JSON list of C-alpha atoms in Angstrom, two decimals:
[
{"chain": "D", "resi": 2, "resn": "UNK", "atom": "CA", "xyz": [-10.93, 30.16, 17.44]},
{"chain": "D", "resi": 3, "resn": "UNK", "atom": "CA", "xyz": [-12.71, 27.01, 18.54]},
{"chain": "D", "resi": 4, "resn": "UNK", "atom": "CA", "xyz": [-15.06, 27.21, 15.53]},
{"chain": "D", "resi": 5, "resn": "UNK", "atom": "CA", "xyz": [-12.06, 27.49, 13.18]},
{"chain": "D", "resi": 6, "resn": "UNK", "atom": "CA", "xyz": [-10.42, 24.46, 14.79]},
{"chain": "D", "resi": 7, "resn": "UNK", "atom": "CA", "xyz": [-13.63, 22.44, 14.49]},
{"chain": "D", "resi": 8, "resn": "UNK", "atom": "CA", "xyz": [-13.92, 23.37, 10.81]},
{"chain": "D", "resi": 9, "resn": "UNK", "atom": "CA", "xyz": [-10.28, 22.39, 10.25]},
{"chain": "D", "resi": 10, "resn": "UNK", "atom": "CA", "xyz": [-10.84, 18.98, 11.87]},
{"chain": "D", "resi": 11, "resn": "UNK", "atom": "CA", "xyz": [-14.00, 18.46, 9.81]},
{"chain": "D", "resi": 12, "resn": "UNK", "atom": "CA", "xyz": [-12.07, 19.21, 6.61]},
{"chain": "D", "resi": 13, "resn": "UNK", "atom": "CA", "xyz": [-9.27, 16.90, 7.79]},
{"chain": "D", "resi": 14, "resn": "UNK", "atom": "CA", "xyz": [-11.80, 14.11, 8.37]},
{"chain": "D", "resi": 15, "resn": "UNK", "atom": "CA", "xyz": [-13.34, 14.65, 4.94]},
{"chain": "D", "resi": 16, "resn": "UNK", "atom": "CA", "xyz": [-9.90, 14.46, 3.28]},
{"chain": "D", "resi": 17, "resn": "UNK", "atom": "CA", "xyz": [-9.18, 11.25, 5.18]},
{"chain": "D", "resi": 18, "resn": "UNK", "atom": "CA", "xyz": [-12.49, 9.78, 3.98]},
{"chain": "D", "resi": 19, "resn": "UNK", "atom": "CA", "xyz": [-11.74, 10.66, 0.35]},
{"chain": "D", "resi": 20, "resn": "UNK", "atom": "CA", "xyz": [-8.15, 9.39, 0.40]},
{"chain": "D", "resi": 21, "resn": "UNK", "atom": "CA", "xyz": [-9.25, 6.25, 2.23]},
{"chain": "D", "resi": 22, "resn": "UNK", "atom": "CA", "xyz": [-11.95, 5.69, -0.38]},
{"chain": "D", "resi": 23, "resn": "UNK", "atom": "CA", "xyz": [-9.31, 5.89, -3.12]},
{"chain": "D", "resi": 24, "resn": "UNK", "atom": "CA", "xyz": [-7.16, 3.45, -1.15]},
{"chain": "D", "resi": 25, "resn": "UNK", "atom": "CA", "xyz": [-10.22, 1.22, -0.77]},
{"chain": "D", "resi": 26, "resn": "UNK", "atom": "CA", "xyz": [-10.70, 1.23, -4.54]},
{"chain": "D", "resi": 27, "resn": "UNK", "atom": "CA", "xyz": [-7.05, 0.23, -4.96]},
{"chain": "D", "resi": 28, "resn": "UNK", "atom": "CA", "xyz": [-7.47, -2.52, -2.37]},
{"chain": "D", "resi": 29, "resn": "UNK", "atom": "CA", "xyz": [-10.70, -3.87, -3.85]},
{"chain": "D", "resi": 30, "resn": "UNK", "atom": "CA", "xyz": [-9.45, -3.75, -7.45]},
{"chain": "D", "resi": 31, "resn": "UNK", "atom": "CA", "xyz": [-6.09, -5.36, -6.69]},
{"chain": "D", "resi": 32, "resn": "UNK", "atom": "CA", "xyz": [-7.79, -7.96, -4.47]},
{"chain": "D", "resi": 33, "resn": "UNK", "atom": "CA", "xyz": [-10.27, -8.83, -7.22]},
{"chain": "D", "resi": 34, "resn": "UNK", "atom": "CA", "xyz": [-7.50, -9.15, -9.82]},
{"chain": "D", "resi": 35, "resn": "UNK", "atom": "CA", "xyz": [-5.35, -11.33, -7.58]},
{"chain": "D", "resi": 36, "resn": "UNK", "atom": "CA", "xyz": [-8.24, -13.43, -6.27]},
{"chain": "D", "resi": 37, "resn": "UNK", "atom": "CA", "xyz": [-10.26, -13.89, -9.47]},
{"chain": "D", "resi": 38, "resn": "UNK", "atom": "CA", "xyz": [-7.68, -13.74, -12.26]},
{"chain": "D", "resi": 39, "resn": "UNK", "atom": "CA", "xyz": [-4.55, -15.07, -10.56]},
{"chain": "D", "resi": 40, "resn": "UNK", "atom": "CA", "xyz": [-6.50, -17.47, -8.29]},
{"chain": "D", "resi": 41, "resn": "UNK", "atom": "CA", "xyz": [-4.22, -16.76, -5.34]},
{"chain": "D", "resi": 42, "resn": "UNK", "atom": "CA", "xyz": [-5.26, -17.84, -1.85]},
{"chain": "D", "resi": 43, "resn": "UNK", "atom": "CA", "xyz": [-7.54, -15.34, -0.14]},
{"chain": "D", "resi": 44, "resn": "UNK", "atom": "CA", "xyz": [-4.98, -14.29, 2.45]},
{"chain": "D", "resi": 45, "resn": "UNK", "atom": "CA", "xyz": [-2.24, -13.75, -0.19]},
{"chain": "D", "resi": 46, "resn": "UNK", "atom": "CA", "xyz": [-4.58, -11.59, -2.28]},
{"chain": "D", "resi": 47, "resn": "UNK", "atom": "CA", "xyz": [-5.70, -9.75, 0.85]},
{"chain": "D", "resi": 48, "resn": "UNK", "atom": "CA", "xyz": [-2.16, -9.11, 2.10]},
{"chain": "D", "resi": 49, "resn": "UNK", "atom": "CA", "xyz": [-0.84, -7.79, -1.22]},
{"chain": "D", "resi": 50, "resn": "UNK", "atom": "CA", "xyz": [-3.88, -5.56, -1.76]},
{"chain": "D", "resi": 51, "resn": "UNK", "atom": "CA", "xyz": [-3.65, -4.29, 1.83]},
{"chain": "D", "resi": 52, "resn": "UNK", "atom": "CA", "xyz": [0.01, -3.30, 1.44]},
{"chain": "D", "resi": 53, "resn": "UNK", "atom": "CA", "xyz": [-0.74, -1.46, -1.82]},
{"chain": "D", "resi": 54, "resn": "UNK", "atom": "CA", "xyz": [-3.56, 0.50, -0.22]},
{"chain": "D", "resi": 55, "resn": "UNK", "atom": "CA", "xyz": [-1.56, 1.29, 2.94]},
{"chain": "D", "resi": 56, "resn": "UNK", "atom": "CA", "xyz": [1.36, 2.78, 1.00]},
{"chain": "D", "resi": 57, "resn": "UNK", "atom": "CA", "xyz": [-1.04, 4.87, -1.10]},
{"chain": "D", "resi": 58, "resn": "UNK", "atom": "CA", "xyz": [-3.08, 6.00, 1.91]},
{"chain": "D", "resi": 59, "resn": "UNK", "atom": "CA", "xyz": [-0.07, 6.83, 4.09]},
{"chain": "D", "resi": 60, "resn": "UNK", "atom": "CA", "xyz": [1.58, 8.90, 1.37]},
{"chain": "D", "resi": 61, "resn": "UNK", "atom": "CA", "xyz": [-1.50, 10.99, 0.60]},
{"chain": "D", "resi": 62, "resn": "UNK", "atom": "CA", "xyz": [-2.70, 11.42, 4.18]},
{"chain": "D", "resi": 63, "resn": "UNK", "atom": "CA", "xyz": [0.70, 12.41, 5.51]},
{"chain": "D", "resi": 64, "resn": "UNK", "atom": "CA", "xyz": [1.09, 15.15, 2.93]},
{"chain": "D", "resi": 65, "resn": "UNK", "atom": "CA", "xyz": [-2.45, 16.46, 2.42]},
{"chain": "D", "resi": 66, "resn": "UNK", "atom": "CA", "xyz": [-4.61, 15.44, 5.40]},
{"chain": "D", "resi": 67, "resn": "UNK", "atom": "CA", "xyz": [-2.30, 15.71, 8.39]},
{"chain": "D", "resi": 68, "resn": "UNK", "atom": "CA", "xyz": [0.28, 17.99, 6.71]},
{"chain": "D", "resi": 69, "resn": "UNK", "atom": "CA", "xyz": [2.94, 16.45, 8.92]},
{"chain": "D", "resi": 70, "resn": "UNK", "atom": "CA", "xyz": [6.62, 17.31, 8.69]},
{"chain": "D", "resi": 71, "resn": "UNK", "atom": "CA", "xyz": [7.66, 14.65, 11.18]},
{"chain": "D", "resi": 72, "resn": "UNK", "atom": "CA", "xyz": [10.26, 11.99, 10.46]},
{"chain": "D", "resi": 73, "resn": "UNK", "atom": "CA", "xyz": [8.84, 9.84, 7.64]},
{"chain": "D", "resi": 74, "resn": "UNK", "atom": "CA", "xyz": [10.64, 6.58, 8.60]},
{"chain": "D", "resi": 75, "resn": "UNK", "atom": "CA", "xyz": [9.44, 6.88, 12.20]},
{"chain": "D", "resi": 76, "resn": "UNK", "atom": "CA", "xyz": [5.89, 7.67, 11.09]},
{"chain": "D", "resi": 77, "resn": "UNK", "atom": "CA", "xyz": [5.97, 4.70, 8.72]},
{"chain": "D", "resi": 78, "resn": "UNK", "atom": "CA", "xyz": [7.28, 2.45, 11.52]},
{"chain": "D", "resi": 79, "resn": "UNK", "atom": "CA", "xyz": [4.32, 3.51, 13.67]},
{"chain": "D", "resi": 80, "resn": "UNK", "atom": "CA", "xyz": [1.95, 2.66, 10.82]},
{"chain": "D", "resi": 81, "resn": "UNK", "atom": "CA", "xyz": [3.78, -0.66, 10.38]},
{"chain": "D", "resi": 82, "resn": "UNK", "atom": "CA", "xyz": [3.21, -1.27, 14.11]},
{"chain": "D", "resi": 83, "resn": "UNK", "atom": "CA", "xyz": [-0.51, -0.66, 13.67]},
{"chain": "D", "resi": 84, "resn": "UNK", "atom": "CA", "xyz": [-0.59, -3.12, 10.78]},
{"chain": "D", "resi": 85, "resn": "UNK", "atom": "CA", "xyz": [1.53, -5.63, 12.72]},
{"chain": "D", "resi": 86, "resn": "UNK", "atom": "CA", "xyz": [-1.51, -5.89, 15.01]},
{"chain": "D", "resi": 87, "resn": "UNK", "atom": "CA", "xyz": [-4.35, -5.25, 12.53]},
{"chain": "D", "resi": 88, "resn": "UNK", "atom": "CA", "xyz": [-3.19, -7.57, 9.73]},
{"chain": "D", "resi": 89, "resn": "UNK", "atom": "CA", "xyz": [-2.91, -10.82, 11.73]},
{"chain": "D", "resi": 90, "resn": "UNK", "atom": "CA", "xyz": [-6.20, -10.08, 13.49]},
{"chain": "D", "resi": 91, "resn": "UNK", "atom": "CA", "xyz": [-8.06, -9.26, 10.29]},
{"chain": "D", "resi": 92, "resn": "UNK", "atom": "CA", "xyz": [-6.50, -12.23, 8.47]},
{"chain": "D", "resi": 93, "resn": "UNK", "atom": "CA", "xyz": [-7.62, -14.49, 11.33]},
{"chain": "D", "resi": 94, "resn": "UNK", "atom": "CA", "xyz": [-11.21, -13.23, 11.46]},
{"chain": "D", "resi": 95, "resn": "UNK", "atom": "CA", "xyz": [-11.38, -13.33, 7.66]},
{"chain": "D", "resi": 96, "resn": "UNK", "atom": "CA", "xyz": [-10.29, -16.97, 7.65]},
{"chain": "D", "resi": 97, "resn": "UNK", "atom": "CA", "xyz": [-12.80, -17.84, 10.38]},
{"chain": "D", "resi": 98, "resn": "UNK", "atom": "CA", "xyz": [-15.66, -16.10, 8.57]},
{"chain": "D", "resi": 99, "resn": "UNK", "atom": "CA", "xyz": [-14.91, -17.31, 5.02]},
{"chain": "D", "resi": 100, "resn": "UNK", "atom": "CA", "xyz": [-13.35, -20.79, 5.26]},
{"chain": "D", "resi": 101, "resn": "UNK", "atom": "CA", "xyz": [-15.71, -23.79, 5.15]},
{"chain": "D", "resi": 102, "resn": "UNK", "atom": "CA", "xyz": [-13.78, -25.52, 7.94]},
{"chain": "D", "resi": 103, "resn": "UNK", "atom": "CA", "xyz": [-15.06, -22.96, 10.46]},
{"chain": "D", "resi": 104, "resn": "UNK", "atom": "CA", "xyz": [-18.67, -23.26, 9.34]},
{"chain": "D", "resi": 105, "resn": "UNK", "atom": "CA", "xyz": [-19.50, -19.61, 8.63]},
{"chain": "D", "resi": 106, "resn": "UNK", "atom": "CA", "xyz": [-18.77, -19.39, 4.88]},
{"chain": "D", "resi": 107, "resn": "UNK", "atom": "CA", "xyz": [-19.53, -15.66, 4.57]},
{"chain": "D", "resi": 108, "resn": "UNK", "atom": "CA", "xyz": [-19.00, -14.02, 1.20]},
{"chain": "D", "resi": 109, "resn": "UNK", "atom": "CA", "xyz": [-15.35, -12.91, 0.83]},
{"chain": "D", "resi": 110, "resn": "UNK", "atom": "CA", "xyz": [-16.30, -9.48, -0.46]},
{"chain": "D", "resi": 111, "resn": "UNK", "atom": "CA", "xyz": [-18.68, -8.78, 2.43]},
{"chain": "D", "resi": 112, "resn": "UNK", "atom": "CA", "xyz": [-15.96, -9.73, 4.91]},
{"chain": "D", "resi": 113, "resn": "UNK", "atom": "CA", "xyz": [-13.46, -7.57, 3.01]},
{"chain": "D", "resi": 114, "resn": "UNK", "atom": "CA", "xyz": [-15.85, -4.58, 3.08]},
{"chain": "D", "resi": 115, "resn": "UNK", "atom": "CA", "xyz": [-16.49, -4.99, 6.83]},
{"chain": "D", "resi": 116, "resn": "UNK", "atom": "CA", "xyz": [-12.75, -5.30, 7.46]},
{"chain": "D", "resi": 117, "resn": "UNK", "atom": "CA", "xyz": [-12.08, -2.17, 5.42]},
{"chain": "D", "resi": 118, "resn": "UNK", "atom": "CA", "xyz": [-14.62, -0.20, 7.51]},
{"chain": "D", "resi": 119, "resn": "UNK", "atom": "CA", "xyz": [-13.01, -1.37, 10.76]},
{"chain": "D", "resi": 120, "resn": "UNK", "atom": "CA", "xyz": [-9.60, -0.49, 9.32]},
{"chain": "D", "resi": 121, "resn": "UNK", "atom": "CA", "xyz": [-10.81, 2.96, 8.23]},
{"chain": "D", "resi": 122, "resn": "UNK", "atom": "CA", "xyz": [-12.08, 3.97, 11.67]},
{"chain": "D", "resi": 123, "resn": "UNK", "atom": "CA", "xyz": [-9.22, 2.56, 13.71]},
{"chain": "D", "resi": 124, "resn": "UNK", "atom": "CA", "xyz": [-6.52, 3.82, 11.34]},
{"chain": "D", "resi": 125, "resn": "UNK", "atom": "CA", "xyz": [-7.88, 7.38, 11.36]},
{"chain": "D", "resi": 126, "resn": "UNK", "atom": "CA", "xyz": [-7.74, 7.45, 15.15]},
{"chain": "D", "resi": 127, "resn": "UNK", "atom": "CA", "xyz": [-4.28, 5.87, 15.20]},
{"chain": "D", "resi": 128, "resn": "UNK", "atom": "CA", "xyz": [-2.90, 8.23, 12.54]},
{"chain": "D", "resi": 129, "resn": "UNK", "atom": "CA", "xyz": [-4.46, 11.34, 14.08]},
{"chain": "D", "resi": 130, "resn": "UNK", "atom": "CA", "xyz": [-3.37, 10.75, 17.65]},
{"chain": "D", "resi": 131, "resn": "UNK", "atom": "CA", "xyz": [-0.35, 8.41, 17.51]},
{"chain": "D", "resi": 132, "resn": "UNK", "atom": "CA", "xyz": [1.41, 8.62, 14.14]},
{"chain": "D", "resi": 133, "resn": "UNK", "atom": "CA", "xyz": [1.03, 12.33, 13.43]},
{"chain": "D", "resi": 134, "resn": "UNK", "atom": "CA", "xyz": [-0.30, 13.63, 16.76]},
{"chain": "D", "resi": 135, "resn": "UNK", "atom": "CA", "xyz": [1.66, 16.76, 17.67]},
{"chain": "D", "resi": 136, "resn": "UNK", "atom": "CA", "xyz": [3.21, 17.02, 14.20]},
{"chain": "D", "resi": 137, "resn": "UNK", "atom": "CA", "xyz": [-0.21, 17.53, 12.57]},
{"chain": "D", "resi": 138, "resn": "UNK", "atom": "CA", "xyz": [-0.07, 20.71, 10.46]},
{"chain": "D", "resi": 139, "resn": "UNK", "atom": "CA", "xyz": [3.67, 21.08, 11.14]},
{"chain": "D", "resi": 140, "resn": "UNK", "atom": "CA", "xyz": [4.48, 21.17, 7.41]},
{"chain": "D", "resi": 141, "resn": "UNK", "atom": "CA", "xyz": [2.00, 24.03, 7.06]},
{"chain": "D", "resi": 142, "resn": "UNK", "atom": "CA", "xyz": [3.65, 25.90, 9.96]},
{"chain": "D", "resi": 143, "resn": "UNK", "atom": "CA", "xyz": [7.14, 25.38, 8.50]},
{"chain": "D", "resi": 144, "resn": "UNK", "atom": "CA", "xyz": [5.93, 26.72, 5.16]},
{"chain": "D", "resi": 145, "resn": "UNK", "atom": "CA", "xyz": [4.53, 29.84, 6.87]},
{"chain": "D", "resi": 146, "resn": "UNK", "atom": "CA", "xyz": [7.85, 30.40, 8.67]},
{"chain": "D", "resi": 147, "resn": "UNK", "atom": "CA", "xyz": [9.75, 30.31, 5.37]},
{"chain": "D", "resi": 148, "resn": "UNK", "atom": "CA", "xyz": [7.48, 32.95, 3.85]}
]
């Protein structure tokens, strides 16, 4: 039983990685378009691209990774709570690391990539244990009950 549970969690982690990678592509592409073609401020480009990737990632991970049948608005509010903390923090450290006034002047894309890695790890843990927690695989169980 324990081996089956470990395998299930490994598959769940792999799905999260793949869906997060697709969300990362959406975030990077939309950021590049907004930053390079529209010449929006970094934080505006970052915020819009982050929201696009979050909606994509939440939708796919809820259905296919965590297979959760919990209340969608409540789950989304929990994710919004995570981003209410993560977004200001990441916007702040991005400004500090990329703006000339702070003296670091790191490349925007390196900072974005580092931020995306931090987001990936912390969001998986938050989704797995807070957002979906006990409702993980509940959609799968409901489907089995119907059959």
